[in-house]
Amino acid sequence: MRYLTRSFVLGALGRRKGVEQFVGPITLAGVRGIRWVSVWPWQDGYNVSVHDVQDLDDEHYRDVSVFPPLDPEDEGDTGFGRVIGHVQDPAEALELAKRATGASPHRWVNHGVAGDDYADLVLARRAQHQP
């Protein structure tokens, strides 16, 4: 089972472990990319970050945290992404991610697993173009 139940997501965050979610494809200035969101413990609360990175179109590259940023001005910002909020409560962090990025409450995964959903996207895209 790839996706975590809400109680498992809150449990992971309570143990000071991050969670993430592949949101989907995006286009910025005509360049194809992908978006993923992460929630991770920071100091006395939780940071919510959005990551807009280049779409490498390769199902074998699954560590989305090392994909090059989609916006060249974010060149040094791989990994942490763009922090869109810091909140005290883990449930509030999930709600912020949903409101700000369209993250689904049912598609959270452990840190390092969002790339599996990206690989699924690449494979599905290829299957659509097969004769």
GROMACS .gro file of C-alpha atoms in nm:
model
  131
    1MET     CA    1   0.000   0.000   0.000
    2ARG     CA    2   0.164   0.322  -0.120
    3TYR     CA    3  -0.072   0.581   0.029
    4LEU     CA    4  -0.096   0.652   0.399
    5THR     CA    5  -0.420   0.677   0.590
    6ARG     CA    6  -0.476   1.007   0.765
    7SER     CA    7  -0.387   0.855   1.101
    8PHE     CA    8  -0.060   0.722   0.957
    9VAL     CA    9   0.021   1.064   0.806
   10LEU     CA   10  -0.042   1.235   1.139
   11GLY     CA   11   0.155   0.961   1.317
   12ALA     CA   12   0.455   1.008   1.088
   13LEU     CA   13   0.451   1.384   1.141
   14GLY     CA   14   0.412   1.332   1.515
   15ARG     CA   15   0.727   1.117   1.507
   16ARG     CA   16   0.900   1.409   1.330
   17LYS     CA   17   0.908   1.235   0.989
   18GLY     CA   18   0.817   1.414   0.667
   19VAL     CA   19   0.544   1.322   0.420
   20GLU     CA   20   0.500   1.422   0.058
   21GLN     CA   21   0.266   1.405  -0.236
   22PHE     CA   22   0.305   1.415  -0.614
   23VAL     CA   23   0.053   1.675  -0.729
   24GLY     CA   24   0.094   1.641  -1.105
   25PRO     CA   25   0.223   1.798  -1.425
   26ILE     CA   26   0.255   2.175  -1.466
   27THR     CA   27   0.386   2.412  -1.732
   28LEU     CA   28   0.582   2.726  -1.651
   29ALA     CA   29   0.681   2.966  -1.930
   30GLY     CA   30   0.619   2.690  -2.183
   31VAL     CA   31   0.844   2.440  -2.005
   32ARG     CA   32   0.696   2.110  -1.889
   33GLY     CA   33   0.744   2.028  -1.524
   34ILE     CA   34   0.593   1.855  -1.226
   35ARG     CA   35   0.475   1.971  -0.887
   36TRP     CA   36   0.502   1.793  -0.557
   37VAL     CA   37   0.435   1.911  -0.204
   38SER     CA   38   0.601   1.818   0.122
   39VAL     CA   39   0.521   1.860   0.490
   40TRP     CA   40   0.814   1.827   0.725
   41PRO     CA   41   0.886   1.900   1.089
   42TRP     CA   42   1.078   2.219   1.148
   43GLN     CA   43   1.161   2.370   1.484
   44ASP     CA   44   0.838   2.382   1.685
   45GLY     CA   45   0.597   2.307   1.400
   46TYR     CA   46   0.571   2.198   1.038
   47ASN     CA   47   0.678   2.355   0.710
   48VAL     CA   48   0.470   2.308   0.398
   49SER     CA   49   0.674   2.337   0.078
   50VAL     CA   50   0.581   2.326  -0.287
   51HIS     CA   51   0.834   2.199  -0.539
   52ASP     CA   52   0.813   2.288  -0.909
   53VAL     CA   53   1.078   2.088  -1.092
   54GLN     CA   54   1.161   1.984  -1.447
   55ASP     CA   55   0.987   1.680  -1.589
   56LEU     CA   56   1.274   1.448  -1.684
   57ASP     CA   57   1.032   1.208  -1.859
   58ASP     CA   58   1.208   0.900  -1.723
   59GLU     CA   59   1.034   0.651  -1.496
   60HIS     CA   60   1.370   0.534  -1.362
   61TYR     CA   61   1.440   0.872  -1.197
   62ARG     CA   62   1.221   0.868  -0.890
   63ASP     CA   63   1.403   1.092  -0.644
   64VAL     CA   64   1.206   1.405  -0.729
   65SER     CA   65   1.396   1.597  -0.459
   66VAL     CA   66   1.701   1.617  -0.687
   67PHE     CA   67   1.520   1.715  -1.008
   68PRO     CA   68   1.634   2.055  -1.140
   69PRO     CA   69   1.403   2.344  -1.053
   70LEU     CA   70   1.159   2.453  -1.321
   71ASP     CA   71   1.231   2.820  -1.256
   72PRO     CA   72   1.601   2.902  -1.314
   73GLU     CA   73   1.584   3.161  -1.035
   74ASP     CA   74   1.523   2.876  -0.789
   75GLU     CA   75   1.848   2.705  -0.894
   76GLY     CA   76   1.982   2.670  -0.540
   77ASP     CA   77   1.646   2.569  -0.396
   78THR     CA   78   1.625   2.199  -0.484
   79GLY     CA   79   1.522   1.969  -0.204
   80PHE     CA   80   1.350   2.217   0.027
   81GLY     CA   81   1.133   2.379  -0.238
   82ARG     CA   82   0.941   2.699  -0.172
   83VAL     CA   83   0.806   2.716   0.182
   84ILE     CA   84   0.444   2.830   0.162
   85GLY     CA   85   0.373   2.816   0.532
   86HIS     CA   86   0.480   2.716   0.880
   87VAL     CA   87   0.212   2.596   1.122
   88GLN     CA   88   0.207   2.440   1.467
   89ASP     CA   89  -0.039   2.157   1.408
   90PRO     CA   90   0.017   1.867   1.164
   91ALA     CA   91  -0.352   1.858   1.062
   92GLU     CA   92  -0.333   2.230   0.986
   93ALA     CA   93  -0.027   2.164   0.768
   94LEU     CA   94  -0.221   1.909   0.562
   95GLU     CA   95  -0.509   2.154   0.522
   96LEU     CA   96  -0.269   2.427   0.408
   97ALA     CA   97  -0.119   2.189   0.150
   98LYS     CA   98  -0.467   2.104   0.023
   99ARG     CA   99  -0.575   2.469  -0.001
  100ALA     CA  100  -0.254   2.601  -0.157
  101THR     CA  101  -0.161   2.319  -0.396
  102GLY     CA  102  -0.469   2.102  -0.444
  103ALA     CA  103  -0.306   1.814  -0.256
  104SER     CA  104  -0.545   1.525  -0.198
  105PRO     CA  105  -0.607   1.410   0.159
  106HIS     CA  106  -0.582   1.051   0.034
  107ARG     CA  107  -0.250   1.051  -0.156
  108TRP     CA  108   0.012   1.128   0.108
  109VAL     CA  109   0.318   0.904   0.115
  110ASN     CA  110   0.628   0.875   0.330
  111HIS     CA  111   0.925   1.094   0.248
  112GLY     CA  112   1.102   0.968  -0.063
  113VAL     CA  113   0.802   0.786  -0.216
  114ALA     CA  114   0.633   1.062  -0.425
  115GLY     CA  115   0.860   0.969  -0.715
  116ASP     CA  116   0.668   0.644  -0.757
  117ASP     CA  117   0.361   0.845  -0.858
  118TYR     CA  118   0.577   1.043  -1.099
  119ALA     CA  119   0.698   0.718  -1.256
  120ASP     CA  120   0.335   0.610  -1.295
  121LEU     CA  121   0.262   0.937  -1.479
  122VAL     CA  122   0.553   0.884  -1.719
  123LEU     CA  123   0.445   0.526  -1.794
  124ALA     CA  124   0.080   0.626  -1.842
  125ARG     CA  125   0.181   0.905  -2.079
  126ARG     CA  126   0.386   0.663  -2.286
  127ALA     CA  127   0.102   0.410  -2.295
  128GLN     CA  128  -0.131   0.678  -2.436
  129HIS     CA  129   0.106   0.735  -2.728
  130GLN     CA  130   0.151   0.368  -2.816
  131PRO     CA  131  -0.023   0.255  -3.138
   0.00000   0.00000   0.00000
